[in-house]
Short mmCIF file of C-alpha atoms and ligand atoms in Angstrom, two decimals:
data_model
loop_
_atom_site.label_atom_id
_atom_site.label_comp_id
_atom_site.label_asym_id
_atom_site.label_seq_id
_atom_site.Cartn_x
_atom_site.Cartn_y
_atom_site.Cartn_z
CA MET A 1 97.10 45.32 78.16
CA GLN A 2 95.38 47.78 80.42
CA ASP A 3 93.34 50.70 79.13
CA LEU A 4 94.89 53.56 81.05
CA ILE A 5 97.91 54.53 83.11
CA ILE A 6 97.61 57.74 85.09
CA VAL A 7 100.84 59.36 86.25
CA GLY A 8 100.09 61.24 89.48
CA GLY A 9 97.58 60.52 92.21
CA GLY A 10 96.61 64.12 92.90
CA ALA A 11 93.36 65.96 92.30
CA SER A 12 93.28 65.47 88.55
CA GLY A 13 94.70 61.93 88.48
CA LEU A 14 92.45 60.53 91.21
CA PHE A 15 89.37 62.17 89.78
CA GLY A 16 90.23 60.92 86.27
CA ALA A 17 90.78 57.42 87.65
CA VAL A 18 87.31 57.36 89.24
CA GLN A 19 85.68 58.53 86.01
CA ALA A 20 87.63 55.91 84.07
CA VAL A 21 86.86 52.93 86.33
CA TYR A 22 83.18 53.94 86.38
CA LYS A 23 83.28 53.75 82.57
CA GLY A 24 84.71 50.26 82.78
CA LEU A 25 88.32 51.05 81.90
CA SER A 26 91.15 49.12 83.53
CA VAL A 27 93.28 51.76 85.25
CA THR A 28 96.55 52.00 87.17
CA VAL A 29 97.51 55.20 88.96
CA PHE A 30 101.23 55.64 89.68
CA GLU A 31 101.95 57.93 92.62
CA LYS A 32 105.49 58.69 93.71
CA GLU A 33 104.65 59.81 97.26
CA LYS A 34 103.75 57.31 100.01
CA LYS A 35 100.13 58.40 99.87
CA VAL A 36 97.84 59.89 97.25
CA GLY A 37 96.42 63.42 97.28
CA LYS A 38 99.01 65.06 99.52
CA LYS A 39 98.32 68.49 98.02
CA LEU A 40 94.57 67.92 97.84
CA ALA A 41 94.64 67.15 101.57
CA ILE A 42 96.02 70.63 102.39
CA THR A 43 93.82 72.62 100.05
CA GLY A 44 91.60 75.33 101.50
CA LYS A 45 93.65 75.29 104.73
CA GLY A 46 92.79 71.62 105.16
CA ARG A 47 89.11 72.16 104.32
CA CYS A 48 89.35 71.83 100.51
CA ASN A 49 87.60 74.53 98.54
CA ILE A 50 86.57 71.90 96.03
CA THR A 51 84.88 74.13 93.47
CA ASN A 52 82.68 77.22 93.23
CA ILE A 53 78.96 77.52 92.59
CA GLY A 54 79.70 80.04 89.82
CA ASP A 55 78.52 79.28 86.30
CA ASN A 56 80.90 78.68 83.40
CA LYS A 57 81.26 82.42 82.74
CA THR A 58 82.24 83.04 86.36
CA VAL A 59 84.85 80.28 86.16
CA MET A 60 86.22 81.69 82.89
CA ASP A 61 86.37 85.18 84.44
CA ASN A 62 88.48 83.78 87.27
CA ILE A 63 90.99 82.04 85.04
CA LEU A 64 94.09 84.21 85.02
CA ARG A 65 95.64 82.92 81.80
CA ASN A 66 94.48 80.98 78.75
CA SER A 67 90.84 80.76 79.80
CA LYS A 68 89.72 79.95 76.24
CA PHE A 69 91.45 76.58 76.45
CA LEU A 70 89.02 75.54 79.19
CA TYR A 71 85.88 76.33 77.24
CA SER A 72 85.17 72.77 76.04
CA SER A 73 86.26 71.05 79.25
CA LEU A 74 84.04 73.30 81.30
CA ALA A 75 81.11 72.82 78.93
CA GLY A 76 81.61 69.06 79.45
CA PHE A 77 82.01 69.24 83.22
CA SER A 78 80.75 72.33 85.04
CA THR A 79 81.01 73.30 88.69
CA ALA A 80 77.48 71.88 89.15
CA ASP A 81 78.79 68.56 87.81
CA THR A 82 81.67 68.67 90.31
CA ILE A 83 79.18 69.21 93.13
CA SER A 84 76.95 66.29 92.01
CA PHE A 85 79.98 64.07 91.46
CA PHE A 86 81.31 64.49 95.00
CA GLU A 87 77.88 64.33 96.64
CA ASN A 88 77.23 61.06 94.79
CA LEU A 89 80.61 59.86 96.01
CA GLY A 90 79.41 60.38 99.60
CA VAL A 91 81.00 63.77 100.30
CA PRO A 92 78.19 66.19 101.25
CA LEU A 93 79.11 69.77 100.39
CA LYS A 94 78.23 73.27 101.57
CA THR A 95 78.64 76.73 100.04
CA GLU A 96 80.35 79.63 101.75
CA ARG A 97 81.26 83.27 101.03
CA GLY A 98 82.02 84.01 97.39
CA GLY A 99 80.33 80.79 96.22
CA ARG A 100 83.21 78.69 97.58
CA VAL A 101 82.19 75.04 98.01
CA PHE A 102 83.63 72.89 100.82
CA PRO A 103 82.91 69.45 102.28
CA GLN A 104 80.37 69.74 105.09
CA SER A 105 82.88 67.96 107.31
CA ASP A 106 85.45 70.74 106.66
CA LYS A 107 87.95 67.95 106.00
CA ALA A 108 89.95 67.85 102.78
CA SER A 109 91.04 64.35 103.79
CA ASP A 110 87.43 63.18 103.25
CA VAL A 111 87.73 64.19 99.60
CA VAL A 112 90.98 62.26 99.19
CA SER A 113 89.57 59.14 100.90
CA ALA A 114 86.38 59.23 98.84
CA LEU A 115 88.34 59.32 95.59
CA GLU A 116 90.84 56.67 96.69
CA ASN A 117 88.12 54.32 97.95
CA ALA A 118 86.04 54.74 94.80
CA ILE A 119 89.02 53.76 92.61
CA LYS A 120 89.84 50.69 94.70
CA GLN A 121 86.23 49.56 95.04
CA ALA A 122 85.75 49.69 91.28
CA GLY A 123 88.88 47.61 90.68
CA GLY A 124 91.34 50.39 89.81
CA LYS A 125 94.93 50.00 90.98
CA ILE A 126 97.05 52.52 92.83
CA VAL A 127 100.77 51.78 92.75
CA PHE A 128 103.19 53.81 94.85
CA GLN A 129 106.03 54.08 92.37
CA LYS A 130 107.67 57.03 90.70
CA VAL A 131 107.33 57.17 86.94
CA SER A 132 110.68 58.04 85.40
CA GLY A 133 109.83 58.17 81.72
CA LEU A 134 107.45 57.41 78.87
CA ILE A 135 107.64 54.56 76.38
CA VAL A 136 107.23 56.18 72.99
CA GLU A 137 107.49 54.67 69.54
CA ASN A 138 106.77 56.50 66.29
CA SER A 139 105.14 59.41 68.14
CA LYS A 140 102.85 57.01 69.97
CA CYS A 141 102.88 56.62 73.75
CA LEU A 142 102.81 52.94 74.68
CA GLY A 143 103.24 53.21 78.44
CA VAL A 144 105.58 54.32 81.18
CA VAL A 145 108.80 53.24 82.84
CA THR A 146 108.90 53.30 86.63
CA ALA A 147 111.92 54.22 88.75
CA ASP A 148 112.71 50.51 89.29
CA GLY A 149 113.23 50.20 85.53
CA LYS A 150 110.05 48.20 84.87
CA LYS A 151 107.99 48.89 81.78
CA HIS A 152 104.20 49.19 82.02
CA PHE A 153 102.12 49.23 78.86
CA ALA A 154 98.69 50.77 78.33
CA ASN A 155 96.46 51.99 75.52
CA ASN A 156 96.43 55.49 76.99
CA VAL A 157 98.65 57.50 79.33
CA MET A 158 97.43 60.51 81.25
CA ILE A 159 99.99 62.88 82.79
CA ALA A 160 98.53 64.43 85.95
CA THR A 161 101.73 65.31 87.77
CA GLY A 162 100.72 68.85 88.79
CA GLY A 163 102.91 71.93 88.67
CA MET A 164 105.95 72.89 90.75
CA SER A 165 104.50 74.60 93.82
CA TYR A 166 104.64 72.99 97.27
CA PRO A 167 107.13 70.36 96.02
CA LYS A 168 106.87 68.45 99.32
CA THR A 169 103.44 67.31 98.15
CA GLY A 170 105.06 65.57 95.17
CA SER A 171 104.58 68.15 92.42
CA THR A 172 108.17 68.67 91.32
CA GLY A 173 107.70 69.34 87.63
CA ASP A 174 108.22 65.77 86.36
CA GLY A 175 105.36 66.16 83.91
CA TYR A 176 107.20 68.95 82.10
CA LYS A 177 110.15 66.61 81.50
CA PHE A 178 107.86 63.88 80.16
CA ALA A 179 106.20 66.43 77.87
CA GLN A 180 109.56 67.66 76.60
CA THR A 181 110.68 64.14 75.71
CA VAL A 182 107.92 63.99 73.10
CA GLY A 183 108.63 67.49 71.80
CA HIS A 184 106.29 69.69 73.84
CA ASN A 185 107.31 73.22 74.78
CA ILE A 186 107.01 74.36 78.37
CA VAL A 187 105.93 77.89 79.21
CA GLU A 188 108.26 78.91 82.06
CA PRO A 189 106.78 77.69 85.39
CA LEU A 190 106.44 80.69 87.74
CA PRO A 191 104.69 81.29 91.06
CA SER A 192 101.10 82.50 91.26
CA LEU A 193 98.91 83.10 94.32
CA VAL A 194 101.88 83.80 96.58
CA PRO A 195 102.90 86.59 99.01
CA ILE A 196 104.34 89.74 97.43
CA THR A 197 107.69 91.12 98.59
CA THR A 198 107.47 94.92 98.80
CA VAL A 199 110.05 97.68 98.56
CA GLN A 200 108.63 99.35 101.69
CA ARG A 201 109.24 97.46 104.95
CA ASP A 202 107.93 100.02 107.44
CA PHE A 203 105.42 97.57 108.92
CA GLU A 204 107.75 95.60 111.21
CA ASN A 205 105.30 95.90 114.12
CA ALA A 206 102.52 94.41 112.02
CA VAL A 207 104.25 91.20 110.88
CA GLU A 208 101.74 88.33 110.87
CA PHE A 209 98.98 90.86 111.59
CA THR A 210 95.86 90.55 109.44
CA LEU A 211 94.01 93.69 108.40
CA LYS A 212 90.36 92.97 107.64
CA ASN A 213 87.74 94.96 105.74
CA ILE A 214 90.19 96.86 103.61
CA LYS A 215 90.35 97.38 99.87
CA LEU A 216 93.42 96.32 97.93
CA SER A 217 94.04 97.71 94.46
CA LEU A 218 96.81 96.50 92.20
CA LEU A 219 98.15 99.01 89.70
CA LYS A 220 100.30 98.25 86.70
CA ASN A 221 102.08 101.33 85.37
CA ASN A 222 99.54 103.42 87.33
CA LYS A 223 96.47 101.66 85.85
CA THR A 224 94.26 99.63 88.20
CA ILE A 225 94.15 96.01 87.07
CA TYR A 226 92.61 94.38 90.16
CA SER A 227 90.66 95.71 93.12
CA GLU A 228 88.77 93.89 95.85
CA LEU A 229 87.57 94.17 99.43
CA GLY A 230 88.87 91.67 101.96
CA GLU A 231 91.94 91.06 104.07
CA ILE A 232 95.72 91.16 103.89
CA THR A 233 98.38 89.84 106.24
CA PHE A 234 101.70 91.59 106.71
CA VAL A 235 104.54 89.10 106.36
CA LYS A 236 108.23 89.66 107.09
CA ASP A 237 109.09 91.13 103.72
CA GLY A 238 105.75 92.14 102.28
CA LEU A 239 102.09 91.32 101.91
CA GLY A 240 100.30 87.98 102.18
CA GLY A 241 96.67 87.08 102.95
CA ALA A 242 93.82 86.41 100.57
CA LEU A 243 93.83 89.71 98.64
CA SER A 244 97.62 89.81 98.18
CA LEU A 245 97.69 86.20 97.00
CA THR A 246 95.03 86.92 94.42
CA ALA A 247 96.79 90.15 93.37
CA SER A 248 100.02 88.20 92.85
CA GLY A 249 98.26 86.20 90.16
CA TYR A 250 98.05 89.37 88.05
CA ILE A 251 101.73 90.26 88.54
CA ASP A 252 104.30 89.22 85.97
CA PRO A 253 107.10 87.92 88.21
CA ASN A 254 109.66 89.05 85.64
CA SER A 255 108.66 92.73 85.86
CA CYS A 256 107.48 93.25 89.43
CA SER A 257 108.66 96.87 89.55
CA ASP A 258 105.83 97.82 87.18
CA TYR A 259 103.28 97.07 89.93
CA GLN A 260 102.03 99.00 92.96
CA ILE A 261 99.67 97.90 95.70
CA ILE A 262 97.37 100.51 97.19
CA ILE A 263 95.55 99.72 100.42
CA ASP A 264 92.43 101.68 101.29
CA LEU A 265 92.19 101.37 105.08
CA LYS A 266 88.78 103.04 105.17
CA PRO A 267 86.87 101.76 102.14
CA ALA A 268 83.49 102.63 103.69
CA LEU A 269 84.33 106.35 103.81
CA ASP A 270 85.18 108.52 100.84
CA GLU A 271 87.94 111.10 101.31
CA LYS A 272 85.51 113.87 102.24
CA LYS A 273 83.73 111.76 104.87
CA LEU A 274 87.04 110.54 106.26
CA ASP A 275 88.30 114.11 106.54
CA THR A 276 85.08 115.10 108.33
CA ARG A 277 85.58 112.20 110.75
CA ILE A 278 89.20 113.20 111.41
CA CYS A 279 88.21 116.87 111.90
CA ARG A 280 85.61 115.76 114.42
CA ASP A 281 88.18 113.69 116.33
CA PHE A 282 90.71 116.53 116.21
CA LYS A 283 88.06 118.89 117.61
CA ASN A 284 86.85 116.52 120.33
CA PHE A 285 90.37 115.69 121.49
CA SER A 286 92.07 118.94 120.55
CA ASN A 287 94.76 118.83 123.24
CA MET A 288 95.61 115.17 122.80
CA GLU A 289 98.77 114.00 121.10
CA PHE A 290 98.47 113.02 117.44
CA SER A 291 99.41 109.36 118.05
CA GLN A 292 96.61 108.97 120.64
CA VAL A 293 93.98 110.36 118.29
CA LEU A 294 95.32 108.38 115.33
CA ARG A 295 95.00 105.22 117.44
CA LYS A 296 91.22 105.74 117.33
CA LEU A 297 91.42 105.41 113.55
CA VAL A 298 93.90 102.60 112.96
CA PRO A 299 94.91 99.36 114.72
CA LYS A 300 97.93 99.63 117.00
CA GLU A 301 99.97 97.25 114.83
CA ILE A 302 100.07 99.68 111.91
CA LEU A 303 100.15 102.88 113.98
CA PRO A 304 103.96 103.37 113.75
CA MET A 305 103.84 102.98 109.94
CA ILE A 306 101.06 105.55 109.53
CA LEU A 307 102.71 107.96 111.97
CA LYS A 308 105.98 107.76 110.09
CA ARG A 309 104.39 108.17 106.68
CA SER A 310 102.32 111.16 107.86
CA GLY A 311 105.48 113.07 108.80
CA ILE A 312 103.59 114.49 111.81
CA ALA A 313 105.38 114.24 115.18
CA TYR A 314 103.67 111.61 117.35
CA ASN A 315 103.36 114.05 120.30
CA LYS A 316 102.08 117.03 118.35
CA PRO A 317 98.79 118.27 119.86
CA VAL A 318 96.16 117.71 117.18
CA ASN A 319 94.99 121.34 117.38
CA GLN A 320 98.36 122.30 115.84
CA ILE A 321 98.01 120.02 112.82
CA THR A 322 97.62 121.99 109.60
CA ALA A 323 94.96 121.39 106.93
CA GLU A 324 97.72 120.31 104.58
CA GLN A 325 99.02 117.72 107.06
CA ARG A 326 95.46 116.45 107.57
CA ALA A 327 94.91 116.14 103.82
CA ASN A 328 98.14 114.14 103.61
CA LEU A 329 96.91 111.87 106.41
CA VAL A 330 93.62 111.24 104.59
CA ASN A 331 95.59 110.42 101.48
CA ILE A 332 97.74 107.90 103.37
CA LEU A 333 94.74 106.19 104.96
CA LYS A 334 92.97 105.91 101.60
CA HIS A 335 96.07 105.15 99.49
CA LEU A 336 98.64 103.30 101.58
CA LYS A 337 101.20 102.58 98.91
CA PHE A 338 103.55 99.61 98.49
CA ASP A 339 105.79 99.01 95.50
CA ALA A 340 106.07 95.35 94.47
CA LYS A 341 109.63 94.09 94.43
CA ALA A 342 109.29 90.35 93.83
CA LEU A 343 107.01 87.39 94.38
CA HIS A 344 107.80 84.75 96.98
CA SER A 345 109.23 81.54 95.57
CA ILE A 346 107.27 78.91 93.68
CA ASN A 347 107.73 76.59 96.69
CA GLU A 348 105.21 78.77 98.55
CA ALA A 349 102.85 79.35 95.64
CA ILE A 350 99.30 78.00 95.68
CA VAL A 351 99.59 77.36 91.95
CA THR A 352 102.10 77.35 89.15
CA ARG A 353 101.58 79.65 86.21
CA GLY A 354 103.09 78.26 83.03
CA GLY A 355 103.33 74.61 82.04
CA VAL A 356 102.73 72.51 78.94
CA ASN A 357 102.14 74.84 76.00
CA LEU A 358 98.41 74.74 75.23
CA LYS A 359 98.92 75.25 71.51
CA GLU A 360 100.16 71.66 71.46
CA ILE A 361 97.16 70.21 73.34
CA ASP A 362 93.69 69.62 71.92
CA PRO A 363 91.32 71.61 74.18
CA LYS A 364 88.38 69.24 73.58
CA THR A 365 90.24 66.13 74.74
CA CYS A 366 93.37 67.40 76.54
CA LYS A 367 95.23 65.07 74.20
CA SER A 368 98.74 65.79 72.98
CA LYS A 369 98.84 66.98 69.37
CA LEU A 370 102.40 65.67 69.15
CA CYS A 371 102.11 62.16 70.57
CA GLU A 372 99.32 59.63 70.15
CA ASN A 373 97.53 58.21 73.22
CA LEU A 374 99.03 60.82 75.54
CA TYR A 375 96.92 63.23 77.64
CA PHE A 376 97.80 66.10 79.98
CA CYS A 377 95.43 67.21 82.76
CA GLY A 378 95.39 69.60 85.71
CA GLU A 379 98.07 71.99 86.81
CA VAL A 380 100.75 70.55 84.51
CA LEU A 381 99.00 72.54 81.76
CA ASP A 382 99.66 76.25 81.21
CA ILE A 383 96.41 77.39 82.80
CA ASP A 384 95.75 78.76 86.27
CA ALA A 385 93.07 80.62 88.15
CA THR A 386 92.47 82.84 91.16
CA THR A 387 91.45 81.45 94.54
CA GLY A 388 87.84 80.29 95.04
CA GLY A 389 87.88 76.62 94.04
CA TYR A 390 88.71 77.31 90.40
CA ASN A 391 92.07 75.52 90.26
CA LEU A 392 90.53 72.26 91.41
CA GLN A 393 87.73 72.76 88.91
CA ILE A 394 90.42 73.00 86.20
CA ALA A 395 91.96 69.75 87.48
CA PHE A 396 88.60 67.94 87.42
CA CYS A 397 87.19 69.17 84.13
CA THR A 398 90.39 68.63 82.13
CA ALA A 399 90.64 65.06 83.46
CA ASN A 400 86.99 64.56 82.55
CA SER A 401 87.67 65.64 78.95
CA ALA A 402 90.52 63.16 78.63
CA ILE A 403 88.53 60.21 80.00
CA LYS A 404 85.59 61.17 77.82
CA ALA A 405 87.82 61.14 74.76
CA MET A 406 89.31 57.74 75.66
CA CYS A 407 85.87 56.21 76.13
CA GLY A 408 84.43 57.84 73.03
CA TRP A 409 81.50 59.38 74.95
C1 FAD B 1 98.35 75.16 100.06
C2 FAD B 1 97.45 75.00 98.87
C3 FAD B 1 96.11 75.20 99.00
C4 FAD B 1 95.28 75.09 97.87
N1 FAD B 1 93.93 75.24 98.04
C5 FAD B 1 93.11 75.13 96.96
C6 FAD B 1 91.71 75.21 97.13
O1 FAD B 1 91.19 75.27 98.25
N2 FAD B 1 90.94 75.15 96.00
C7 FAD B 1 91.48 75.01 94.74
O2 FAD B 1 90.74 75.00 93.76
N3 FAD B 1 92.81 74.85 94.58
C8 FAD B 1 93.63 74.89 95.65
N4 FAD B 1 94.98 74.71 95.49
C9 FAD B 1 95.50 74.37 94.15
C10 FAD B 1 95.20 72.89 93.83
O3 FAD B 1 95.55 72.11 94.94
C11 FAD B 1 95.99 72.41 92.61
O4 FAD B 1 95.76 73.27 91.54
C12 FAD B 1 95.58 70.98 92.26
O5 FAD B 1 95.90 70.10 93.32
C13 FAD B 1 96.26 70.51 90.99
O6 FAD B 1 95.91 69.16 90.78
P1 FAD B 1 96.85 68.19 89.93
O7 FAD B 1 96.24 66.85 90.00
O8 FAD B 1 97.12 68.79 88.62
O9 FAD B 1 98.24 68.19 90.73
P2 FAD B 1 98.57 67.67 92.21
O10 FAD B 1 97.35 67.72 93.04
O11 FAD B 1 99.76 68.45 92.61
O12 FAD B 1 98.94 66.15 92.02
C14 FAD B 1 100.08 65.73 91.30
C15 FAD B 1 100.47 64.36 91.80
O13 FAD B 1 101.39 63.78 90.90
C16 FAD B 1 102.36 63.08 91.64
N5 FAD B 1 103.56 62.93 90.82
C17 FAD B 1 104.36 63.92 90.34
N6 FAD B 1 105.36 63.40 89.60
C18 FAD B 1 105.19 62.06 89.61
C19 FAD B 1 105.92 60.97 89.03
N7 FAD B 1 107.03 61.17 88.32
N8 FAD B 1 105.47 59.72 89.24
C20 FAD B 1 104.35 59.48 89.97
N9 FAD B 1 103.64 60.48 90.57
C21 FAD B 1 104.05 61.75 90.38
C22 FAD B 1 102.58 63.97 92.86
O14 FAD B 1 103.21 63.28 93.92
C23 FAD B 1 101.16 64.41 93.16
O15 FAD B 1 100.51 63.53 94.05
C24 FAD B 1 95.82 74.79 96.60
C25 FAD B 1 97.20 74.57 96.48
C26 FAD B 1 98.01 74.66 97.61
C27 FAD B 1 99.48 74.42 97.44
#
């Protein structure tokens, strides 16, 4: 009988398989897609933000929910360990803005190939078959059943089936069903790191336009819960781009109306300095129409939105604009407000929030507390993080904990 069956040849499963074969375990990975690592291959816009150089505290700070669960796994396999692991595997890495680590080649496919080759070279097997169920007797997992009805036995089974986002990559929530068959509870899978649909849609001209060097603040019931400098992209029905995706991670999809997004279009200037700048422009171009002067302050794509929100006629000569109207304009430029209406669907989400209830999983080993010999790793668990390489770090370090436990390190 083999030592280990891994269900899912994604980030967590492939990584776990390499660790296991290097420790001398006999391993079979079952992958239901025609190739392994389909999601891994599209991470980081095809460049794979594999981890972050941040220390354990930084990683914990970037975990959106249930960070405490990761404490042991991260202590056992830090971001520095991820970097050494992949460099030793022949994938040289580089660090970019925000401590984000990428392959030097800028190719996520290099990461997938390195993992796949390492498994095969060390004698591990990859079988392209869908797993349809677990073989369980007396609360002990004995193996898996594949879609062709065949039974496969192993001393240990690791579920690394991912979450429910980007289902075309193979993550369709099968792991939740397996978990439920042995009595686990599933925290409702919901989208995280996804565009935000807004109530206001007065940015039609700016659709697919990216605004850089702005500050986005997310407010819940008027209290700021997230704020960062960066970029947003206007999408058909709301806000996408890096900052909006991260902000979405803090939004409870079941109560979106509690949240507001405030964009500061001029984060380098406080209100007084911005007013001084506008006064100067109004003085220098006193006979010009408002829209022409405003164009000097904002990109043309968002000009119609700002004009409309200011309530000032586009052709009003700026020397006729009142102090009150100017104060309102400053307020709009510093606090461009959008009310959240919904989050885009889980199909578009970078990660799934929710998953296998962590109260039923041992954090040191990622082993089921309900079923012997059964482990859960990666996104199938109810833990998720912001962007920056942290979600892959979760996938790697949880798999590491499971393999460590199986080998009795
Ligand atoms: C567009 C995009 C970009 C991203 N970029 C980044 C990034 O740059 N950095 C980062 O840290 N995170 C990123 N993420 C998140 C990251 O990719 C995931 O968190 C990570 O891949 C989760 O790993 P996993 O192994 O748990 O699941 P997955 O990588 O989803 O792998 C699960 C595997 O299990 C297989 N499977 C499922 N059910 C079965 C079954 N019944 N039988 C057999 N096989 C099965 C699936 O086909 C799949 O191959 C990104 C996600 C997306 C969608």
